[in-house]
Amino acid sequence: MFNSVLASSLCCLLLSATAQAKYIAPGARWRDTEGNIVNAHAGSVVFDNGTFWWFGEYKTQAHPEGGGVSVYSSTDLATWQAHGLALVPIDGHPYISPQNIIQRPKVVYSELTGQYHMLWHADNSSYGLLLQGLATSDTIAGPYSFVNATAPLGNWSQDFGMFTDYKDGRSYALYSNGDSKQGRDVYLTSYNTEVSALDEVVHRFDKYDLEAPTIIQTEKSYYALMSHKTGYRPNNVVAFRADKLSGPWSQPWIVAPLNTRTFNSQSGFTLRIQGKKRTTYLYLGDQWDGNSIWESRYIWLPMSIDDDKKTLQLEWHDVYDLDIQSGQWSPVKGTTYLGKDATTSGNAFKQEANFASGGTILTGIYGNDSTVTFHGIEGTGKPQWVSFYYQNTDDMGFGDQPGGSPDRIGGAWQLRRISSVVVNGDTENVETLYQRDTHKGIILSTPLQLTLKKGKQNTITVGGLFNGVDYKGADLDRVVVYPSEK
């Protein structure tokens, strides 16, 4: 064996029997065990000695790039403990200063060196270097010490991914080679036995002009997922399939329902969980927020893979229950409250919409005066996930074109609307609901964790908050209230 990528596919069966299944809510505010929002963007999850470790870009308002690499640990993929920065920026350093680009970190264990190796896209602020960084540590949580930043086999390297074959333990780098006319490829290249340098190009995805690559492996196939190049705006992630890494690889196909733009997310990593009863495959994507990139969310979804039909599709669920011991997961069932049954105030109103639940959508939501209220909502008295199904067409039908700039009216569109959410008329406690843009007629959902009173007399009122341009809330289709975790 060349090395051991610390993937759950290798040793999920070794997990402690005390690990419990927890709910996962894609697109929600995920908080660590100290109550702070998890800050690990464009990350990767690896498995080591019974624990999952999540490495990601640490982003703040002061340092949206160059903040270093954060690390969290979990035994269930839902409860995360923060361990600070695994890679700390160094002022004045040519490659890991706060002014540098430190993106898409991956970690692998090198059996030959007996150390953990961290690799990432290393660059300057103008993306003029296009290198791959390497740092090492004796422990998985770090701290990691910088070793070098190099051009892979003399080529450029932009978005960076890593894959380890669970059958033979060999690791590979995936990287796009920039946006120039001479670039626009994605390379799959093998590492040497130390996982310290690249040694051979295995395949080149030629001129597809894609980025954010990741590979998931089944017993029979390899599937490579990549996104289009639209900056921080979401697009339709595609997948390729092959019997072996050297190819031939199939033509790409779109992995999520059309016009959902992969549920407003970008690819970046995939995770194989081999449990005692089944193997589950997870898509680990980012829901970027270009207005405040440090507040971006995470979209982790099960993938439905059929090797016989040679297909892979993402499955959307507002909330699902994952048991990493067995490898089994199941969607959590909620109670639906339709917009057609809600009441409106001010200029908010109900409008015919043949794509909406019950043929009606709630629109005209604006500020504190034009609101909608859902009545008779049953609560448990404990925190519950509530998903708000919405439509926000501010982007005017944004597509997948490079650059992601479809605006024809001078920059008035926004990536999101923000709604206010008030439970039982308590205006002293207002929750903020971020609603990313959608295509016209496409309903997506955003979850909030709310505490409702026990019983069926709860109300939820939704208004609009300022998003930097206006006070509009998104159109609402329905809300779905999920039971509290057991």
Coordinates of C-alpha atoms in Angstrom, one line a residue:
M1 CA 0.0 0.0 0.0
F2 CA 1.4 3.4 -1.0
N3 CA -0.3 5.4 1.8
S4 CA -3.5 5.8 3.7
V5 CA -5.9 8.6 2.8
L6 CA -7.9 9.0 6.0
A7 CA -11.2 8.4 4.3
S8 CA -14.2 6.8 5.9
S9 CA -14.3 4.3 3.1
L10 CA -11.3 2.5 4.6
C11 CA -12.2 2.1 8.2
C12 CA -15.7 3.3 9.0
L13 CA -16.4 -0.1 10.6
L14 CA -13.9 0.6 13.3
L15 CA -16.0 3.4 14.8
S16 CA -16.9 3.3 18.5
A17 CA -20.2 1.6 19.2
T18 CA -21.2 4.7 21.2
A19 CA -21.6 6.9 18.1
Q20 CA -25.2 8.0 17.6
A21 CA -27.0 9.0 14.4
K22 CA -27.7 12.7 14.1
Y23 CA -29.7 14.9 11.8
I24 CA -28.0 16.7 8.9
A25 CA -29.7 19.8 7.5
P26 CA -28.0 20.9 4.3
G27 CA -27.8 24.7 3.9
A28 CA -28.4 25.4 7.6
R29 CA -26.2 27.3 10.0
W30 CA -24.1 24.5 11.4
R31 CA -22.7 25.1 14.9
D32 CA -19.8 23.4 16.7
T33 CA -20.0 22.1 20.3
E34 CA -19.2 25.6 21.6
G35 CA -22.1 27.1 19.7
N36 CA -20.0 28.9 17.1
I37 CA -20.8 28.6 13.4
V38 CA -18.6 26.0 11.7
N39 CA -16.0 27.8 9.5
A40 CA -14.4 25.2 7.2
H41 CA -15.2 26.2 3.6
A42 CA -14.2 24.3 0.4
G43 CA -13.1 21.5 2.8
S44 CA -12.5 17.8 3.0
V45 CA -13.4 15.2 5.5
V46 CA -10.9 12.4 6.4
F47 CA -11.1 9.5 8.8
D48 CA -8.4 8.6 11.4
N49 CA -8.6 6.2 14.4
G50 CA -12.4 6.3 14.8
T51 CA -12.8 10.0 14.2
F52 CA -13.8 12.1 11.2
W53 CA -11.6 15.3 10.7
W54 CA -13.0 18.2 8.6
F55 CA -10.4 20.6 7.2
G56 CA -11.5 23.8 5.4
E57 CA -10.7 27.4 4.6
Y58 CA -11.1 29.7 7.5
K59 CA -12.8 32.8 6.3
T60 CA -13.6 36.0 8.1
Q61 CA -14.8 39.4 7.1
A62 CA -11.3 40.8 7.6
H63 CA -9.7 37.8 5.7
P64 CA -12.1 36.2 3.2
E65 CA -8.9 34.6 1.8
G66 CA -5.6 33.7 3.5
G67 CA -7.2 33.0 6.8
G68 CA -5.5 29.6 7.1
V69 CA -7.0 26.1 7.4
S70 CA -9.4 25.2 10.3
V71 CA -10.0 21.7 11.6
Y72 CA -12.9 20.1 13.4
S73 CA -13.5 16.5 14.6
S74 CA -16.7 14.4 14.9
T75 CA -17.7 10.8 15.4
D76 CA -21.1 11.1 13.6
L77 CA -20.6 13.8 10.9
A78 CA -23.1 16.0 12.6
T79 CA -21.6 17.0 15.9
W80 CA -18.4 19.0 15.4
Q81 CA -15.7 20.0 17.9
A82 CA -13.4 22.9 16.9
H83 CA -9.6 22.5 17.1
G84 CA -8.5 25.9 15.9
L85 CA -6.3 26.4 12.9
A86 CA -4.3 23.4 11.5
L87 CA -2.4 25.7 9.2
V88 CA -1.7 29.2 10.6
P89 CA -1.0 32.1 8.2
I90 CA 2.5 33.7 8.7
D91 CA 2.9 37.5 8.1
G92 CA 5.3 38.2 5.3
H93 CA 5.4 34.5 4.1
P94 CA 5.6 34.2 0.3
Y95 CA 2.9 31.5 0.2
I96 CA 0.9 31.3 3.4
S97 CA 0.6 35.0 4.5
P98 CA -2.9 36.5 5.1
Q99 CA -2.5 38.1 1.7
N100 CA -2.1 34.7 0.0
I101 CA -4.7 32.3 -1.4
I102 CA -5.0 29.2 0.7
Q103 CA -7.8 27.1 -0.8
R104 CA -9.3 23.6 -0.9
P105 CA -7.1 21.9 1.7
K106 CA -6.8 18.1 1.7
V107 CA -5.0 15.9 4.2
V108 CA -3.5 12.4 3.7
Y109 CA -1.3 10.2 5.9
S110 CA 2.0 9.2 4.4
E111 CA 3.1 5.8 5.7
L112 CA 6.6 6.2 4.5
T113 CA 7.2 9.5 6.3
G114 CA 5.0 8.7 9.3
Q115 CA 3.4 12.2 9.0
Y116 CA 0.2 13.8 7.9
H117 CA 0.5 15.8 4.7
M118 CA -1.7 18.8 3.9
L119 CA -2.0 19.9 0.3
W120 CA -3.9 22.9 -1.1
H121 CA -4.1 25.4 -3.9
A122 CA -1.4 28.0 -3.1
D123 CA -1.5 31.3 -4.8
N124 CA -1.2 35.1 -4.6
S125 CA -4.1 37.5 -4.5
S126 CA -4.2 37.9 -8.3
Y127 CA -4.1 34.1 -8.9
G128 CA -0.8 34.6 -10.7
L129 CA 1.2 31.7 -9.2
L130 CA -1.2 28.7 -9.6
L131 CA 0.8 26.3 -7.3
Q132 CA 0.2 23.4 -5.0
G133 CA 1.2 23.8 -1.3
L134 CA 2.5 21.1 1.0
A135 CA 2.7 21.2 4.8
T136 CA 3.4 18.4 7.3
S137 CA 2.5 17.5 10.9
D138 CA 3.1 14.6 13.3
T139 CA -0.6 14.8 14.4
I140 CA -3.7 15.0 12.3
A141 CA -5.0 18.2 14.0
G142 CA -1.7 20.0 13.4
P143 CA -0.1 22.4 13.6
Y144 CA 1.2 21.9 10.1
S145 CA 4.6 23.3 9.0
F146 CA 5.0 24.7 5.5
V147 CA 7.3 22.6 3.3
N148 CA 7.0 24.1 -0.2
A149 CA 4.7 25.3 -3.0
T150 CA 5.4 23.9 -6.4
A151 CA 4.0 23.8 -10.0
P152 CA 2.7 20.3 -10.6
L153 CA 5.0 18.7 -13.2
G154 CA 5.7 22.2 -14.4
N155 CA 2.0 22.9 -15.0
W156 CA -0.4 25.4 -13.5
S157 CA -2.7 24.4 -10.7
Q158 CA -5.9 26.2 -9.7
D159 CA -8.8 24.4 -8.0
F160 CA -7.3 21.4 -6.1
G161 CA -8.8 18.1 -5.3
M162 CA -7.4 14.8 -4.0
F163 CA -8.5 11.2 -4.3
T164 CA -7.2 8.0 -2.7
D165 CA -8.1 4.6 -4.2
Y166 CA -9.4 2.5 -1.3
K167 CA -8.4 -0.7 -3.1
D168 CA -4.7 -0.1 -3.4
G169 CA -4.2 3.0 -1.2
R170 CA -2.6 5.2 -4.0
S171 CA -3.4 8.9 -3.9
Y172 CA -4.0 11.2 -6.8
A173 CA -4.3 15.0 -7.3
L174 CA -7.0 16.6 -9.3
Y175 CA -6.5 20.2 -10.5
S176 CA -7.7 22.6 -13.1
N177 CA -4.9 24.4 -14.9
G178 CA -6.3 27.9 -15.0
D179 CA -8.5 30.0 -17.3
S180 CA -6.1 31.0 -20.0
K181 CA -6.5 29.7 -23.6
Q182 CA -3.7 27.3 -22.9
G183 CA -5.4 25.9 -19.8
R184 CA -9.0 25.0 -19.2
D185 CA -8.2 21.3 -18.5
V186 CA -8.5 19.2 -15.4
Y187 CA -5.7 16.9 -14.6
L188 CA -5.7 13.6 -12.7
T189 CA -2.1 12.9 -11.6
S190 CA -0.7 10.2 -9.3
Y191 CA 1.5 11.0 -6.3
N192 CA 4.8 9.4 -5.5
T193 CA 4.9 6.8 -2.7
E194 CA 5.6 9.5 0.0
V195 CA 2.7 11.6 -1.2
S196 CA 5.1 14.5 -1.4
A197 CA 5.2 15.2 -5.1
L198 CA 3.4 14.2 -8.3
D199 CA 4.9 11.7 -10.6
E200 CA 2.6 10.9 -13.6
V201 CA -0.4 12.3 -15.4
V202 CA -3.0 9.6 -15.5
H203 CA -5.8 11.4 -17.4
R204 CA -6.6 14.9 -18.7
F205 CA -10.2 16.1 -18.9
D206 CA -9.5 18.2 -22.0
K207 CA -10.9 21.7 -22.5
Y208 CA -14.2 21.1 -20.6
D209 CA -13.3 24.3 -18.6
L210 CA -14.4 22.9 -15.3
E211 CA -13.1 23.2 -11.7
A212 CA -13.8 22.0 -8.1
P213 CA -13.0 18.4 -9.0
T214 CA -13.6 15.4 -6.8
I215 CA -13.8 11.6 -7.3
I216 CA -16.0 9.0 -5.6
Q217 CA -15.2 5.3 -6.0
T218 CA -17.6 2.4 -6.0
E219 CA -16.9 -1.3 -6.3
K220 CA -17.1 -1.1 -10.1
S221 CA -16.7 2.5 -11.1
Y222 CA -15.0 5.9 -10.6
Y223 CA -17.2 9.0 -10.8
A224 CA -15.5 12.4 -11.2
L225 CA -17.7 15.5 -10.2
M226 CA -16.8 19.0 -11.3
S227 CA -18.4 22.4 -11.5
H228 CA -18.5 25.0 -14.2
K229 CA -16.5 28.2 -13.7
T230 CA -18.9 30.9 -12.5
G231 CA -17.0 32.4 -9.6
Y232 CA -19.0 32.2 -6.4
R233 CA -22.3 31.8 -8.2
P234 CA -23.8 28.3 -8.3
N235 CA -24.1 26.2 -11.5
N236 CA -24.9 22.7 -12.7
V237 CA -22.3 20.3 -11.4
V238 CA -21.5 17.5 -13.8
A239 CA -20.2 14.0 -13.4
F240 CA -18.0 11.6 -15.6
R241 CA -17.7 7.8 -15.2
A242 CA -14.9 5.4 -15.9
D243 CA -14.0 1.8 -15.2
K244 CA -10.4 2.8 -14.4
L245 CA -8.8 6.1 -13.6
S246 CA -6.8 6.2 -16.9
G247 CA -10.1 6.1 -18.7
P248 CA -11.8 6.1 -21.1
W249 CA -14.1 8.5 -19.3
S250 CA -17.7 9.1 -20.3
Q251 CA -19.3 12.3 -21.5
P252 CA -20.4 14.5 -18.5
W253 CA -24.0 14.7 -17.3
I254 CA -25.8 17.0 -14.8
V255 CA -26.1 15.4 -11.3
A256 CA -29.1 17.5 -9.9
P257 CA -32.5 18.5 -11.2
L258 CA -32.2 21.1 -14.0
N259 CA -32.3 24.7 -13.1
T260 CA -31.6 24.1 -9.4
R261 CA -27.9 24.8 -10.0
T262 CA -27.0 21.8 -7.9
F263 CA -29.3 23.1 -5.1
N264 CA -27.3 26.3 -5.2
S265 CA -24.0 24.6 -4.4
Q266 CA -20.6 23.9 -5.8
S267 CA -18.8 20.5 -5.8
G268 CA -15.5 20.1 -3.8
F269 CA -15.4 16.8 -2.0
T270 CA -17.1 13.4 -1.8
L271 CA -17.1 10.8 1.0
R272 CA -17.6 7.1 1.0
I273 CA -19.0 5.6 4.2
Q274 CA -18.8 1.8 4.4
G275 CA -21.1 0.7 7.2
K276 CA -22.0 -2.7 8.5
K277 CA -25.2 -2.8 6.5
R278 CA -24.7 -0.6 3.4
T279 CA -22.3 1.8 1.8
T280 CA -23.4 5.5 1.6
Y281 CA -21.9 8.1 -0.7
L282 CA -22.1 11.8 0.3
Y283 CA -21.6 14.9 -1.8
L284 CA -19.9 17.6 0.2
G285 CA -20.6 20.9 -1.5
D286 CA -20.4 24.6 -0.7
Q287 CA -23.3 27.0 -0.9
W288 CA -21.3 30.2 -1.4
D289 CA -22.5 33.6 -0.4
G290 CA -20.7 36.2 -2.5
N291 CA -22.1 39.1 -0.4
S292 CA -20.4 37.8 2.7
I293 CA -18.3 34.8 1.7
W294 CA -17.4 34.0 5.4
E295 CA -21.1 33.2 6.0
S296 CA -21.3 30.6 3.2
R297 CA -23.1 27.3 4.1
Y298 CA -22.5 23.6 3.4
I299 CA -24.6 21.3 1.2
W300 CA -24.0 17.7 2.2
L301 CA -26.3 15.3 0.3
P302 CA -26.6 11.6 -0.3
M303 CA -25.7 10.4 -3.8
S304 CA -27.7 7.8 -5.6
I305 CA -25.3 5.7 -7.7
D306 CA -26.3 2.9 -10.0
D307 CA -23.3 1.2 -11.5
D308 CA -25.3 -1.0 -13.8
K309 CA -27.1 2.0 -15.3
K310 CA -23.8 4.0 -14.9
T311 CA -25.6 6.9 -13.3
L312 CA -25.1 9.2 -10.3
Q313 CA -27.6 11.7 -9.0
L314 CA -27.8 13.9 -5.8
E315 CA -30.8 13.4 -3.6
W316 CA -32.3 16.5 -1.9
H317 CA -33.6 16.1 1.7
D318 CA -34.2 19.0 4.0
V319 CA -33.2 16.9 7.0
Y320 CA -31.8 13.3 7.0
D321 CA -30.7 10.9 9.7
L322 CA -27.3 9.3 9.1
D323 CA -26.0 6.3 11.2
I324 CA -22.4 6.0 10.3
Q325 CA -22.2 2.6 12.2
S326 CA -24.6 0.9 9.8
G327 CA -24.0 3.2 6.9
Q328 CA -27.7 3.7 6.6
W329 CA -29.5 7.0 6.2
S330 CA -33.1 8.0 6.0
P331 CA -35.0 11.3 5.3
V332 CA -36.7 12.7 8.3
K333 CA -40.5 13.2 7.8
G334 CA -41.9 16.6 8.6
T335 CA -45.3 18.3 8.6
T336 CA -46.1 20.6 5.7
Y337 CA -48.0 23.9 6.0
L338 CA -49.0 25.4 2.6
G339 CA -48.7 29.0 1.6
K340 CA -52.3 28.9 0.4
D341 CA -53.5 28.5 4.0
A342 CA -51.4 31.3 5.4
T343 CA -52.6 34.8 6.1
T344 CA -51.1 38.0 4.6
S345 CA -50.7 41.6 5.7
G346 CA -49.9 44.9 4.0
N347 CA -49.1 44.4 0.3
A348 CA -48.2 40.7 0.6
F349 CA -50.6 38.6 -1.3
K350 CA -51.4 35.1 -2.7
Q351 CA -50.7 34.6 -6.4
E352 CA -51.5 31.8 -8.8
A353 CA -48.5 29.6 -9.6
N354 CA -48.9 26.3 -11.4
F355 CA -45.5 25.2 -10.1
A356 CA -46.3 25.8 -6.5
S357 CA -47.9 23.6 -3.9
G358 CA -51.6 24.0 -4.1
G359 CA -51.2 26.2 -7.1
T360 CA -50.5 29.3 -4.9
I361 CA -47.4 31.2 -3.9
L362 CA -47.0 34.0 -1.3
T363 CA -45.4 37.1 -2.8
G364 CA -45.0 40.8 -2.1
I365 CA -43.3 40.1 1.2
Y366 CA -41.5 43.4 2.1
G367 CA -40.1 44.8 5.4
N368 CA -42.1 44.7 8.6
D369 CA -45.4 45.7 7.1
S370 CA -46.0 43.3 4.2
T371 CA -45.8 39.9 5.9
V372 CA -47.2 36.4 5.8
T373 CA -48.2 34.2 8.7
F374 CA -48.5 30.4 9.0
H375 CA -50.9 29.3 11.7
G376 CA -51.6 26.2 13.7
I377 CA -48.1 24.9 13.7
E378 CA -47.3 22.0 16.0
G379 CA -44.2 22.3 18.1
T380 CA -42.3 20.1 20.6
G381 CA -41.0 22.8 23.0
K382 CA -37.5 21.9 21.9
P383 CA -35.4 23.1 18.9
Q384 CA -36.7 21.9 15.6
W385 CA -35.6 22.3 12.0
V386 CA -38.1 24.3 9.9
S387 CA -37.5 24.4 6.1
F388 CA -38.9 27.4 4.1
Y389 CA -39.6 26.6 0.5
Y390 CA -39.2 29.7 -1.6
Q391 CA -38.6 31.3 -5.0
N392 CA -36.2 34.2 -5.5
T393 CA -35.9 35.4 -9.1
D394 CA -33.6 38.4 -8.6
D395 CA -30.9 36.9 -10.8
M396 CA -33.0 37.1 -14.0
G397 CA -32.3 33.5 -15.1
F398 CA -28.6 33.3 -14.4
G399 CA -26.9 30.4 -16.3
D400 CA -23.6 28.5 -16.4
Q401 CA -21.6 31.0 -18.5
P402 CA -17.9 31.6 -17.4
G403 CA -17.6 34.7 -15.3
G404 CA -21.1 34.4 -14.0
S405 CA -22.2 38.0 -15.1
P406 CA -25.6 37.9 -16.8
D407 CA -26.8 41.2 -15.5
R408 CA -28.2 43.5 -18.1
I409 CA -29.4 46.4 -15.8
G410 CA -26.3 47.6 -14.2
G411 CA -25.6 45.4 -11.2
A412 CA -28.9 45.5 -9.3
W413 CA -29.3 41.7 -8.8
Q414 CA -28.2 40.1 -5.6
L415 CA -27.2 36.5 -4.7
R416 CA -29.8 36.4 -1.9
R417 CA -32.9 37.9 -0.3
I418 CA -33.1 38.0 3.5
S419 CA -36.3 37.4 5.3
S420 CA -37.2 37.9 9.0
V421 CA -38.8 35.0 10.8
V422 CA -40.8 35.6 14.0
V423 CA -42.3 32.8 16.2
N424 CA -45.5 33.5 18.0
G425 CA -45.3 37.3 17.5
D426 CA -42.1 37.6 19.6
T427 CA -40.5 40.5 17.7
E428 CA -37.8 40.8 20.3
N429 CA -36.3 37.6 18.8
V430 CA -36.0 37.9 15.0
E431 CA -34.3 35.1 13.0
T432 CA -32.7 35.8 9.7
L433 CA -33.4 33.6 6.7
Y434 CA -31.1 33.8 3.8
Q435 CA -32.8 32.8 0.5
R436 CA -30.4 32.4 -2.5
D437 CA -31.5 33.2 -6.0
T438 CA -33.4 30.7 -8.1
H439 CA -34.7 30.4 -11.6
K440 CA -38.2 31.4 -12.3
G441 CA -40.6 28.6 -11.3
I442 CA -38.0 26.7 -9.3
I443 CA -38.7 26.1 -5.6
L444 CA -35.8 25.5 -3.3
S445 CA -35.6 25.4 0.5
T446 CA -33.6 26.9 3.3
P447 CA -33.7 25.5 6.9
L448 CA -33.7 27.4 10.2
Q449 CA -33.6 25.9 13.7
L450 CA -36.5 27.3 15.7
T451 CA -37.9 26.6 19.1
L452 CA -41.7 26.3 19.0
K453 CA -44.0 25.9 22.0
K454 CA -45.4 22.5 22.7
G455 CA -48.7 22.1 21.0
K456 CA -50.5 23.2 17.8
Q457 CA -51.0 26.9 18.5
N458 CA -47.7 28.2 17.1
T459 CA -47.4 30.9 14.4
I460 CA -44.5 31.7 12.1
T461 CA -44.5 35.2 10.5
V462 CA -42.2 36.0 7.6
G463 CA -41.2 39.6 6.5
G464 CA -38.3 41.1 4.7
L465 CA -34.9 42.4 5.8
F466 CA -32.3 44.6 4.1
N467 CA -29.9 42.6 1.8
G468 CA -27.8 45.6 0.8
V469 CA -30.2 46.7 -2.0
D470 CA -33.8 46.2 -0.8
Y471 CA -36.1 44.8 1.9
K472 CA -37.8 42.1 -0.2
G473 CA -38.4 38.6 1.2
A474 CA -38.5 35.7 -1.3
D475 CA -41.8 34.3 -2.5
L476 CA -42.9 31.5 -0.2
D477 CA -44.5 28.2 -1.2
R478 CA -44.7 26.3 2.1
V479 CA -42.9 25.5 5.3
V480 CA -42.1 22.1 6.6
V481 CA -41.6 21.5 10.3
Y482 CA -39.5 18.5 11.4
P483 CA -39.5 16.7 14.7
S484 CA -36.8 17.4 17.3
E485 CA -33.9 15.1 17.4
K486 CA -34.3 12.2 19.8

